[in-house]
XYZ file of C-alpha atoms in Angstrom:
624
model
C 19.725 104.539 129.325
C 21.565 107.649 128.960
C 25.057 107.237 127.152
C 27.961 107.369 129.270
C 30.116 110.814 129.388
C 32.619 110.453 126.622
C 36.048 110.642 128.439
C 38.861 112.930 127.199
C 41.198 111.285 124.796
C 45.024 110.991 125.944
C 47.515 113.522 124.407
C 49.700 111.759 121.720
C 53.358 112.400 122.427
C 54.368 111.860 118.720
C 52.844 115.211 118.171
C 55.221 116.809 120.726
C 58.013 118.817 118.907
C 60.528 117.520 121.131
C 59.572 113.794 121.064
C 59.257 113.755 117.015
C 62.921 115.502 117.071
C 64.371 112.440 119.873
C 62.637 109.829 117.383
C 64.242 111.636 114.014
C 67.211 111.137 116.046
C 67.453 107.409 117.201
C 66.445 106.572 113.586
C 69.223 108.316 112.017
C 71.676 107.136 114.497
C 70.183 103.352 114.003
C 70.152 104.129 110.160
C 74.317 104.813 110.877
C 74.962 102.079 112.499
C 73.010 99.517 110.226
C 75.066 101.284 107.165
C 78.572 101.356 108.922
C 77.772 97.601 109.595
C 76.414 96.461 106.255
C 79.339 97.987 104.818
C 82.003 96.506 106.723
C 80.017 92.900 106.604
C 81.090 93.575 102.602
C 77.104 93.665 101.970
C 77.807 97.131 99.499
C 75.531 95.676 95.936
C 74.606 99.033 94.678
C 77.736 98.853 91.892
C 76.938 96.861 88.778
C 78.225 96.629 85.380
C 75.318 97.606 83.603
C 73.972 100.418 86.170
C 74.827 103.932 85.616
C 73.081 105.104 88.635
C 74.801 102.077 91.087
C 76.224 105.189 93.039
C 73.695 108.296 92.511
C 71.055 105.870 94.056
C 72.871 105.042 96.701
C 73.371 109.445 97.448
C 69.511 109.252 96.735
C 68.489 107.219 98.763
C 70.579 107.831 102.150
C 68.625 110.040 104.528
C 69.461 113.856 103.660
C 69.020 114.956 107.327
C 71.009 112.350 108.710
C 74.949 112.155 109.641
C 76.763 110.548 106.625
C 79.855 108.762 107.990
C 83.356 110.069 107.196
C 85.116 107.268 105.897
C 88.479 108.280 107.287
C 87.222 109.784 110.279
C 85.304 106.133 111.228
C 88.526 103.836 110.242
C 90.498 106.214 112.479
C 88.310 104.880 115.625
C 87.531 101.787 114.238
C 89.442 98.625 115.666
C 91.620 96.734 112.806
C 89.879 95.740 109.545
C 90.413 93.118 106.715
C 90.468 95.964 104.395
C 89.509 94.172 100.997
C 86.370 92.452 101.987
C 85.053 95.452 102.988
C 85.930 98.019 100.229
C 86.077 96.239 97.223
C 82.681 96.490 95.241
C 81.403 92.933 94.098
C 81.170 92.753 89.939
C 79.311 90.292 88.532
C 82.052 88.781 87.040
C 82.387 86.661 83.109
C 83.643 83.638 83.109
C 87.186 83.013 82.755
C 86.557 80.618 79.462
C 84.155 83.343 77.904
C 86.611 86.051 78.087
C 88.402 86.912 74.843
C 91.883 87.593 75.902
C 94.288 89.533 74.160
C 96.791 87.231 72.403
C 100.785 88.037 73.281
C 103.185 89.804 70.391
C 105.290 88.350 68.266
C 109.105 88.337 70.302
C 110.533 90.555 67.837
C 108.479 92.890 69.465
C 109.663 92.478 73.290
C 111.702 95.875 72.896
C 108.937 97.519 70.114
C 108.804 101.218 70.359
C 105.170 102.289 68.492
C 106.760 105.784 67.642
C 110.412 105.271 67.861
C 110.084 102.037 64.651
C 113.325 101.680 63.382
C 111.024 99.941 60.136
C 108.815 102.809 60.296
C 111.993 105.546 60.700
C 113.439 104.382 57.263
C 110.582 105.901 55.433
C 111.602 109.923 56.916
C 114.768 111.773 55.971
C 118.034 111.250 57.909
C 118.228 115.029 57.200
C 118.234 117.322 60.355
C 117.764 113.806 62.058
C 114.588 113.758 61.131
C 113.446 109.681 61.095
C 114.892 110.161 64.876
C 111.577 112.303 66.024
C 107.949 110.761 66.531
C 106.484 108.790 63.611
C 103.312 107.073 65.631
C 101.601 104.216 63.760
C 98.278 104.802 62.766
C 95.063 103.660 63.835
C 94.851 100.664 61.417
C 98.956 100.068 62.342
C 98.677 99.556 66.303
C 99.214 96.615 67.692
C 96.270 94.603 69.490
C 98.666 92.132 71.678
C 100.589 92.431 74.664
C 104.107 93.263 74.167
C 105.946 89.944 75.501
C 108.951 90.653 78.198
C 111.904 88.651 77.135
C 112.933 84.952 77.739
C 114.320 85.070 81.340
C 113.162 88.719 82.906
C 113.367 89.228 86.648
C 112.388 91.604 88.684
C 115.004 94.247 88.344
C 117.225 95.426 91.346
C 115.651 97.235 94.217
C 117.035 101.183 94.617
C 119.602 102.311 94.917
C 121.109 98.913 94.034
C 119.451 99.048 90.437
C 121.726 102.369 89.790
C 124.760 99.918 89.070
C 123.758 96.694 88.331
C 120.812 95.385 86.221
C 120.477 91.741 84.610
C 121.611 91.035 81.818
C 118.119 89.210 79.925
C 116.251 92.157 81.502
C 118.063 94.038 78.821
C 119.954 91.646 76.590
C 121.784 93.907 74.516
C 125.769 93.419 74.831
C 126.690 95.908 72.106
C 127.724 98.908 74.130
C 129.845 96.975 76.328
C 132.108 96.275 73.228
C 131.758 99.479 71.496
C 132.050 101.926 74.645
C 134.546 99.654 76.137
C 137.189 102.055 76.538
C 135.105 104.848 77.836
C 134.209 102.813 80.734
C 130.030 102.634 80.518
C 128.944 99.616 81.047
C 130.520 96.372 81.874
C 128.904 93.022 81.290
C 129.841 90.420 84.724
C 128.224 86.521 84.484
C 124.540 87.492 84.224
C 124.509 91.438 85.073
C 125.270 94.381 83.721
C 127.736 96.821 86.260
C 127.544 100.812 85.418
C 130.908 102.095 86.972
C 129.939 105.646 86.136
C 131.986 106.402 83.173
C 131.079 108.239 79.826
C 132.516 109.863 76.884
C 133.674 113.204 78.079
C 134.805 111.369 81.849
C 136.217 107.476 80.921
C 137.780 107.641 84.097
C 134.517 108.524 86.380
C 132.098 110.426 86.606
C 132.224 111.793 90.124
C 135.620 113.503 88.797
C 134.327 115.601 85.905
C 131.195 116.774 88.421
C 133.512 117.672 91.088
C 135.251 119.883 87.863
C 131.656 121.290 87.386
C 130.912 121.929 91.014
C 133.606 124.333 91.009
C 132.216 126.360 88.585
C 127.798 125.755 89.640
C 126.385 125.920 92.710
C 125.024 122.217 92.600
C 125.177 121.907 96.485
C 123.161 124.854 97.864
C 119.607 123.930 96.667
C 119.914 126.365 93.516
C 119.852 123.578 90.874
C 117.268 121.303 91.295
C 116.051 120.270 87.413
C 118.608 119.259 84.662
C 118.401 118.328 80.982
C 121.055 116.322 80.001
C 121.237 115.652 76.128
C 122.570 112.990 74.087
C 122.724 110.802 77.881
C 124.192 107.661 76.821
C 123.149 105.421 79.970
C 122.621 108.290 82.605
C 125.964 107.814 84.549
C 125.774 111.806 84.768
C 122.041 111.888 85.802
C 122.655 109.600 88.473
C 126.070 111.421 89.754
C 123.914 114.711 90.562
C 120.949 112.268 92.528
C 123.938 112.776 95.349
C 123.157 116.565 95.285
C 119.207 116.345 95.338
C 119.368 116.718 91.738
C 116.498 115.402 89.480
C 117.897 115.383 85.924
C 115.743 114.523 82.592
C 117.731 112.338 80.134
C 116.755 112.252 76.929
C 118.616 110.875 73.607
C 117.124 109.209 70.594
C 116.788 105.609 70.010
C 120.224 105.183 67.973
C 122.651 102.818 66.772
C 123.777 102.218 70.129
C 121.223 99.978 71.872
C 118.779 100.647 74.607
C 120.919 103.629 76.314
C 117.394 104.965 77.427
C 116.273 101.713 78.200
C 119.704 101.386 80.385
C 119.027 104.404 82.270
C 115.584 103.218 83.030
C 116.424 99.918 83.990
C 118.758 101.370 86.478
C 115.904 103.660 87.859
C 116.998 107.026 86.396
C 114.703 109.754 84.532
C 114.972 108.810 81.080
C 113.007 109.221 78.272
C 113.353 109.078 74.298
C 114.002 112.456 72.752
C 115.910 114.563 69.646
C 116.875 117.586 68.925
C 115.579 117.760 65.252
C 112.573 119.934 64.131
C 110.257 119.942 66.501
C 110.490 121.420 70.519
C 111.248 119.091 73.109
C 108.098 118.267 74.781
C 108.991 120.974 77.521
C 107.712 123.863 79.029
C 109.879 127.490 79.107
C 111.566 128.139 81.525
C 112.063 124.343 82.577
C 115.380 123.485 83.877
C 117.774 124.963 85.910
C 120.570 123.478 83.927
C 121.175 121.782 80.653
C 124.063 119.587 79.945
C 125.886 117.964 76.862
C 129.032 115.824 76.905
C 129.690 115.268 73.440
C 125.931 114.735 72.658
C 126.576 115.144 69.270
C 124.408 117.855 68.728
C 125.542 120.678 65.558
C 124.878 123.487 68.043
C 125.880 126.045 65.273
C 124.024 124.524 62.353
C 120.612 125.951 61.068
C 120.976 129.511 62.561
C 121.583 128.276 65.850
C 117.907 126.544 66.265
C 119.027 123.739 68.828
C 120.672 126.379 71.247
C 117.651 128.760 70.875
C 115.727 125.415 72.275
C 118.241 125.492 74.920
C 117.394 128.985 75.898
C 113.831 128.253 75.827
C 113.789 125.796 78.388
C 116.443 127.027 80.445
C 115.357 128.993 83.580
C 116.263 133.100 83.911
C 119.535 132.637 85.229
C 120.286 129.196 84.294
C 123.389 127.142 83.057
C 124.654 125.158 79.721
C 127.113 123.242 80.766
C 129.591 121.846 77.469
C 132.515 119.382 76.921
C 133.484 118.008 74.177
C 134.142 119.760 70.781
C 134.497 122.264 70.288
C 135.834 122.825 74.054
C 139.808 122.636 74.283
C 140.266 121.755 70.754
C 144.279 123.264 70.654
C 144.839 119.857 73.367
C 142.134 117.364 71.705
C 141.685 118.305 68.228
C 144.550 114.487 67.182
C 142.137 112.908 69.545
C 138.681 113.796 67.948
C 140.396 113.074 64.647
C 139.490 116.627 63.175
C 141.122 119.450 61.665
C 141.998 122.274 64.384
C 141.150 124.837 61.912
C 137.321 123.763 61.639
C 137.375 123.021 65.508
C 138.483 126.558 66.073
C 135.967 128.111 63.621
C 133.198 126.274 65.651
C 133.946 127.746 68.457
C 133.856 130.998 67.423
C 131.153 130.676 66.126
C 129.515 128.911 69.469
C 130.499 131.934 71.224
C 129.223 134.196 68.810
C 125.806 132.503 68.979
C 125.904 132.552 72.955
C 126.774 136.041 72.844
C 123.947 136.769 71.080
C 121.270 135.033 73.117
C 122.843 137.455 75.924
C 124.206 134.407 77.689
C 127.667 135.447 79.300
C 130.305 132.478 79.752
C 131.639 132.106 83.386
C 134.282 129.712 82.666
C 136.172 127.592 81.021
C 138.429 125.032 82.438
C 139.981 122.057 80.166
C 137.276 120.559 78.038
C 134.380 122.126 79.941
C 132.731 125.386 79.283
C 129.510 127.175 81.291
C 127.287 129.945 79.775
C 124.751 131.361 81.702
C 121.083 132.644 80.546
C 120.811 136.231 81.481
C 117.384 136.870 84.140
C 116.059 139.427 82.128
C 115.600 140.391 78.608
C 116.349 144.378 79.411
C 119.476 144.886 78.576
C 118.882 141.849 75.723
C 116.527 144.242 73.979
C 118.564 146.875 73.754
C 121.474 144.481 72.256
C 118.817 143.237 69.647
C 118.000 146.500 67.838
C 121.609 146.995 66.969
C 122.086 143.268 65.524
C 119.840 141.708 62.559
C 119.764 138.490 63.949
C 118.353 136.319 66.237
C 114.827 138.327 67.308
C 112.313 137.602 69.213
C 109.685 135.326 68.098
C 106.829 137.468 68.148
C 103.945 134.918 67.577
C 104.665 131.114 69.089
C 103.589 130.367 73.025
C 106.895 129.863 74.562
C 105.558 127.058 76.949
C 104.091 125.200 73.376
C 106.216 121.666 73.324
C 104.015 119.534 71.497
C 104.921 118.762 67.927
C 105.544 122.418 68.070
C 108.235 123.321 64.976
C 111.001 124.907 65.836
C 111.381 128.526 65.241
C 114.961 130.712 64.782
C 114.703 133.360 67.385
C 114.476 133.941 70.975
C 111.703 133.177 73.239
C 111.211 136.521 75.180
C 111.346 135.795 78.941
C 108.059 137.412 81.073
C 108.775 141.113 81.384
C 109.846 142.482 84.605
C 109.535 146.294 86.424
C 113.590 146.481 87.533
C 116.601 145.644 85.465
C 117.530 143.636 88.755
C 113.860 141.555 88.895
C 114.338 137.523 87.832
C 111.672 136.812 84.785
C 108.667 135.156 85.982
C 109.342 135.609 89.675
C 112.285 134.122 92.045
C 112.193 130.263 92.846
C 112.739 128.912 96.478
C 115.618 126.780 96.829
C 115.584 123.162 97.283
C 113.517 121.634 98.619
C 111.602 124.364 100.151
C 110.133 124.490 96.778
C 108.130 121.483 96.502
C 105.754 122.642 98.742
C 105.689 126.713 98.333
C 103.544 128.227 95.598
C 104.660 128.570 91.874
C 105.454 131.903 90.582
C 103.356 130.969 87.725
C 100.134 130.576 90.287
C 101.209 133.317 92.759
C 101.724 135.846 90.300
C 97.923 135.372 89.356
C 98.924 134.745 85.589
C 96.832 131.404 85.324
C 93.072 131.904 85.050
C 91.277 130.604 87.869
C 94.507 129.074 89.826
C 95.013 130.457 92.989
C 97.419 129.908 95.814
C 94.770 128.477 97.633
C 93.565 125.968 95.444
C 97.167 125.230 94.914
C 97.676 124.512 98.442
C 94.009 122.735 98.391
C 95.289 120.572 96.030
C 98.129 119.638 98.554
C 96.286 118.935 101.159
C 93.845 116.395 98.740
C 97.231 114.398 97.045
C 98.543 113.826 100.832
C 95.107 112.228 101.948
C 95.311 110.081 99.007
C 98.486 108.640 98.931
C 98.040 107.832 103.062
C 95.081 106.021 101.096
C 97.046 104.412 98.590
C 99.127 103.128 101.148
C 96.242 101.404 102.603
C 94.954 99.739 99.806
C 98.931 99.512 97.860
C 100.960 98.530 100.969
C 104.149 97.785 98.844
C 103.991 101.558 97.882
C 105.610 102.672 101.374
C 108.345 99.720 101.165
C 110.639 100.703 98.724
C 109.396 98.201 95.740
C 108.496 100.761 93.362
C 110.999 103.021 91.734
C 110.068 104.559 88.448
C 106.886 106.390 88.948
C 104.441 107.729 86.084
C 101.423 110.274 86.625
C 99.664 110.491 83.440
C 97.702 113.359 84.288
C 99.712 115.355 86.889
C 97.916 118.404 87.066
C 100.022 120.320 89.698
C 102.369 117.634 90.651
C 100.360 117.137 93.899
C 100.872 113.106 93.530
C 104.683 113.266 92.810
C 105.178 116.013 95.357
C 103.037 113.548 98.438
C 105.604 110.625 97.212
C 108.816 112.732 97.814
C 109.574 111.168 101.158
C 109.766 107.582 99.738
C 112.548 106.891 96.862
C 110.642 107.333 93.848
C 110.824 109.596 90.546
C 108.039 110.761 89.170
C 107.490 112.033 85.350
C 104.367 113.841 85.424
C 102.712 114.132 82.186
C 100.487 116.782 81.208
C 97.885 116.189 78.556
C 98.572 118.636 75.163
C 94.921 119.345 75.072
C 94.483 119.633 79.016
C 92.380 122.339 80.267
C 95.162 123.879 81.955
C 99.030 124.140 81.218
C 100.135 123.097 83.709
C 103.456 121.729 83.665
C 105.528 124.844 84.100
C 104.217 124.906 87.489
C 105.391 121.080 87.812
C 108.983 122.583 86.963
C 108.533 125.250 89.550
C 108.047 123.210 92.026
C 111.493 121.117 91.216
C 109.555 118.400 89.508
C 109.760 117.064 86.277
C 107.487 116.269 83.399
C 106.538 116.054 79.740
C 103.144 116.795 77.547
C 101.361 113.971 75.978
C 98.525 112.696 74.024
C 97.285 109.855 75.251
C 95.823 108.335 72.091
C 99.567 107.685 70.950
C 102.462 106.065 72.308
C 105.256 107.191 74.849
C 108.369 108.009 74.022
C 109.883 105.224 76.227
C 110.490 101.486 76.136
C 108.629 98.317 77.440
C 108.747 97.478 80.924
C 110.198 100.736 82.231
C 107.841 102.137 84.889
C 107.111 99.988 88.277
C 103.907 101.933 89.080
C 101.158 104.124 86.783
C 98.400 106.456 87.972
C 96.174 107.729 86.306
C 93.510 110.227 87.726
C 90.639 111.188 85.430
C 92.337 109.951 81.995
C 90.067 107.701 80.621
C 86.765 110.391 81.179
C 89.283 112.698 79.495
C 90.323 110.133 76.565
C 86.614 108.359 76.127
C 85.316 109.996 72.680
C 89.200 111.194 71.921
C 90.017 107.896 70.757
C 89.942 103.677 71.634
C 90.744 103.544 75.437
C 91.969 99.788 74.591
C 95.101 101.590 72.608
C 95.551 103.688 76.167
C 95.691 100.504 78.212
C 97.470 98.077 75.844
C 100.295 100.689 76.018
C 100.136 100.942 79.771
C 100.760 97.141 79.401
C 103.884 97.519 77.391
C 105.360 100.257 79.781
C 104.958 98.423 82.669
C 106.856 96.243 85.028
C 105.715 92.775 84.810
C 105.113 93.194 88.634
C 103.892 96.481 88.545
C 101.213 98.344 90.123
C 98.560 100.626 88.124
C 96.047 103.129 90.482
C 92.968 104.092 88.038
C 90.824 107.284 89.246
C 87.655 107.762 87.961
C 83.778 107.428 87.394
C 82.417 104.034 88.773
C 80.878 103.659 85.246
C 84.040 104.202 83.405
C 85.984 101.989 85.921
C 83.738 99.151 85.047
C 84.596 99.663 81.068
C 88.215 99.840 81.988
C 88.245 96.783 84.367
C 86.469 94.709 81.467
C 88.914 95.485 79.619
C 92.231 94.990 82.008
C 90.261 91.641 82.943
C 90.871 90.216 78.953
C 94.599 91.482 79.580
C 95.151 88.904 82.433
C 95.263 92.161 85.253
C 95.061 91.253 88.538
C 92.440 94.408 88.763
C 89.551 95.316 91.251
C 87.455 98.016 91.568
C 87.566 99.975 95.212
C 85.760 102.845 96.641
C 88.040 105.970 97.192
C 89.081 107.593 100.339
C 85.829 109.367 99.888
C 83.921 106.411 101.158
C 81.039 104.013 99.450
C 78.692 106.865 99.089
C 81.001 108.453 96.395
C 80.744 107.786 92.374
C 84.095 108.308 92.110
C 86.594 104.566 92.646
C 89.753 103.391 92.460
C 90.230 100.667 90.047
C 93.779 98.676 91.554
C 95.697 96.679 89.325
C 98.364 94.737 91.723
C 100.510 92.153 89.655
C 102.704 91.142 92.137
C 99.788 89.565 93.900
């Protein structure tokens, strides 16, 4: 038999264009949905502590041609979600009894200072004040414990509460009460410490002697914003000017007088440890809009004028000094300061001499204050200079240099300008339209590779992630945290997103940072100091109630032992505090080993950038 006709085959509709495209479809869209559900069914077990790739793969892996979920975008639709269980990655965890835990310090060492040691400060010269600057222990000094809060702590008063009263074991230190008695500091009442707002130059209030100063600066109109106030004592004046929008830096050395910083901090006011001595304050130029000292103790006159010159550096084109005290009114006061009017009056002239040649001009002076202000141009300043031998420019030092930077006698030149009538370095807005406009430093182009728009860029990012924070922090929007600390600010785009709750931030700039950035921190009314994260802050235990830090510990890994960087993020914070790590998913899973052995209540998140993303959040919650 013949074989039978072979019949044509049926068109496969897999080879259609259109049909292959619908398929490539439905299995991306499928491939969406599985992923969006594995992930919030907590099923995420690409992160590991021994993987370096547990978040590459996953980037590998996903379909390149397919729609990658936007992790904000899909909780905006989503209905409500247990957050946790769905965004925390799952560590294979040690067990509790194998973990080596870091012991607790001696008590002595409750209120230790690493770099303020009054053991260590007897070895340095009192000269020039100098066993009252930084003296860091070394490597084989540090302490490996964690630095015990004293016998009866409690959680100190919410804000603005905590600017008047504090308890009294929080900081157990009843000297000043006795000693500054009659100038009306502090007060000691059953178990809490009351701060009626007096002070050395102003016993009888201090709302009295700013109202004196108001009449003389324009602290209402949004002009002043920052403020160094030297020699603080416990902050009474810092937190007077908080009623004017006014964030002032208060800085004074750990002296005889007990725990004034750690006062001011306790009460939720910018404080930090700091001297006038040999080296800058750790400062940019052109910082503060006003500087302030009420009988600070500082020899203003003494060695050629090098503490005022400091003053001039960071003070702002334009800016005020603000004095009382002696010299100031010495014919009325001289019986009362116990010192010859003669040597009184020869200071004085020879404060005014000094002011008049740093081309400051004095406005006023009225009873036992006096104002100078710095000129907003050096034009008419150089053509004083050539006809006196000294001060002169320095010709050689970076004026924004404030880390263990020596002092130098002779004036830091201000930015040059084209008209005699032009403000150095460009005008600033007035507060708080500030905050949010661009830095003269960034848009006058003078920073390489900073541009208005990445500045606004950056913005935009620190907004996202603090409505992110909130998620995963949700005491961060109700008031619980006070005293703020950014350990690697960059432009202040995390203090500036926290400005509408009632918070201070210090942002810190790292010394060695790519970029200098924390004259632009200034400009934007913030406030800040440089750092190097492989010592100790200038600041006492249990001071901050919440620490980011973004990137520090990639920065810090072959700088030095990132246990020294955490151990003294233990000692500076609250015993309920909060600490938000940014970084690497590999790094994050060092730190969290670590934090884990310090008895943190710590856990590893993915960022607002979703589960695809190697960069995490590692969130250490202790009030939990």
């Amino acid at each position: 038999m013949a074989a039978p006709p072979l019949q044509a085959s049926a068109p496969n509709p897999l080879r259609r264009p259109i049909v292959r495209m619908f398929l490539v479809a439905v299995l991306c869209t499928l491939s969406y949905f599985l992923g969006s559900y594995s992930t919030h069914r907590g099923t995420y077990s690409g992160a590991s502590s021994s993987s370096s790739s547990s978040s590459s793969s996953l980037l590998q892996d996903h379909p390149p041609n397919c729609f990658q979920p936007n992790f904000t975008t899909h909780n905006r639709f989503s209905p409500p979600l247990h957050f946790e269980p769905h965004h925390t990655l799952t560590l294979p965890r040690e067990p509790q009894q194998n973990l080596q835990l870091f012991s607790f310090c001696a008590k002595k060492f409750t209120d230790y200072c690493p770099c303020q040691d009054p053991l260590r400060e007897r070895q340095f010269s009192g000269e020039r004040r100098l066993r009252k600057e930084r003296h860091c222990p070394g490597s084989s000094e540090r302490l490996r414990c964690l630095v015990p809060r004293p016998a009866g702590y409690r959680r100190p008063f919410p804000w603005p509460k905590s600017r008047d009263y504090a308890w009294f074991k929080n900081v157990p230190f009843p000297r000043l009460t006795e000693s500054k008695k009659s100038q009306n500091w502090i007060r000691l009442q059953g178990d809490q410490f009351v701060f009626p707002g007096g002070g050395t130059s102003f016993p009888k209030g201090v709302k009295g002697y700013v109202d004196e100063i108001k009449q003389i600066v324009p602290l209402k109109f949004g002009n002043i914003r920052t403020v160094l106030d030297t020699g603080c004592g416990v902050a009474s004046f810092g937190a007077s000017l908080m009623d004017y929008n006014i964030l002032t830096m208060s800085i004074a050395p750990r002296d005889s007088h007990e725990a004034q910083v750690q006062f001011a901090l306790e009460r939720g006011l910018p404080a930090m440890l700091g001297v006038l001595s040999n080296y800058r304050l750790p400062f940019p130029s052109r910082a503060f809009d006003m500087a302030h000292c009420s009988r600070c103790l500082v020899p203003w006159t003494g060695d050629d004028g090098l503490y005022l010159m400091e003053i001039d550096r960071i003070l702002r084109p334009g800016g005020y000094w603000v004095l009382s005290g002696p010299p100031i009114n010495w014919r009325v006061n001289y019986k009362g300061w116990e010192r010859p009017g003669k040597d009184l009056e020869n200071e004085q002239t020879s404060l005014e001499d000094l002011a008049r040649r740093l081309c400051w001009k004095k406005i006023a002076e009225r009873r036992s204050i006096a104002v100078w202000r710095k000129p907003t141009n050096h034009v008419h300043c150089i053509q004083k200079l050539k006809a006196w031998k000294s001060p002169q420019f320095c010709s050689t030092l970076d004026s924004d240099a404030g880390w263990y930077t020596k002092m130098d006698p002779c004036i830091s030149p201000l930015p040059q300008v084209k008209d005699v009538h032009d403000i150095s370095g460009g005008a600033l807005e007035k507060w708080p339209k500030r905050l949010n406009a661009a830095p003269p430093r960034i848009s006058s182009q003078t920073m390489d590779g900073i541009t208005v728009r990445t500045f606004n860029e950056d913005n935009q990012l620190w907004r996202r992630r603090i409505s992110y924070y909130g998620i995963i922090l949700k005491s961060l929007t109700n008031g619980k945290y006070r005293n703020v600390m950014d350990m690697n600010a960059g432009f202040g785009g995390f203090a500036a997103a926290l400005a509408k709750y009632p918070v201070w931030v210090i942002n810190v700039i790292p010394f060695d940072a790519k970029n200098n950035t924390l004259g632009i921190v200034y400009e934007r009314g913030l406030i800040g100091t440089y750092m190097n994260w492989c010592e100790a802050f200038s600041t006492y235990p249990r001071t901050y109630d919440l620490i980011h830090a973004n990137g520090v510990f990639s920065m810090y890994m072959e700088k030095c032992d990132i246990v020294d960087i955490l151990l003294e993020m233990y000692r500076i914070l609250r015993p309920d505090g909060a600490v938000i790590i940014r970084d690497h998913v590999d790094i994050l899973v060092k730190v969290k080993g670590i934090t884990d052995r310090m008895r943190w209540n710590a856990k590893i998140l993915h960022s607002e950038k979703g589960p695809f993303h190697s960069e995490k959040v590692l969130l250490v919650d202790n009030s939990e």
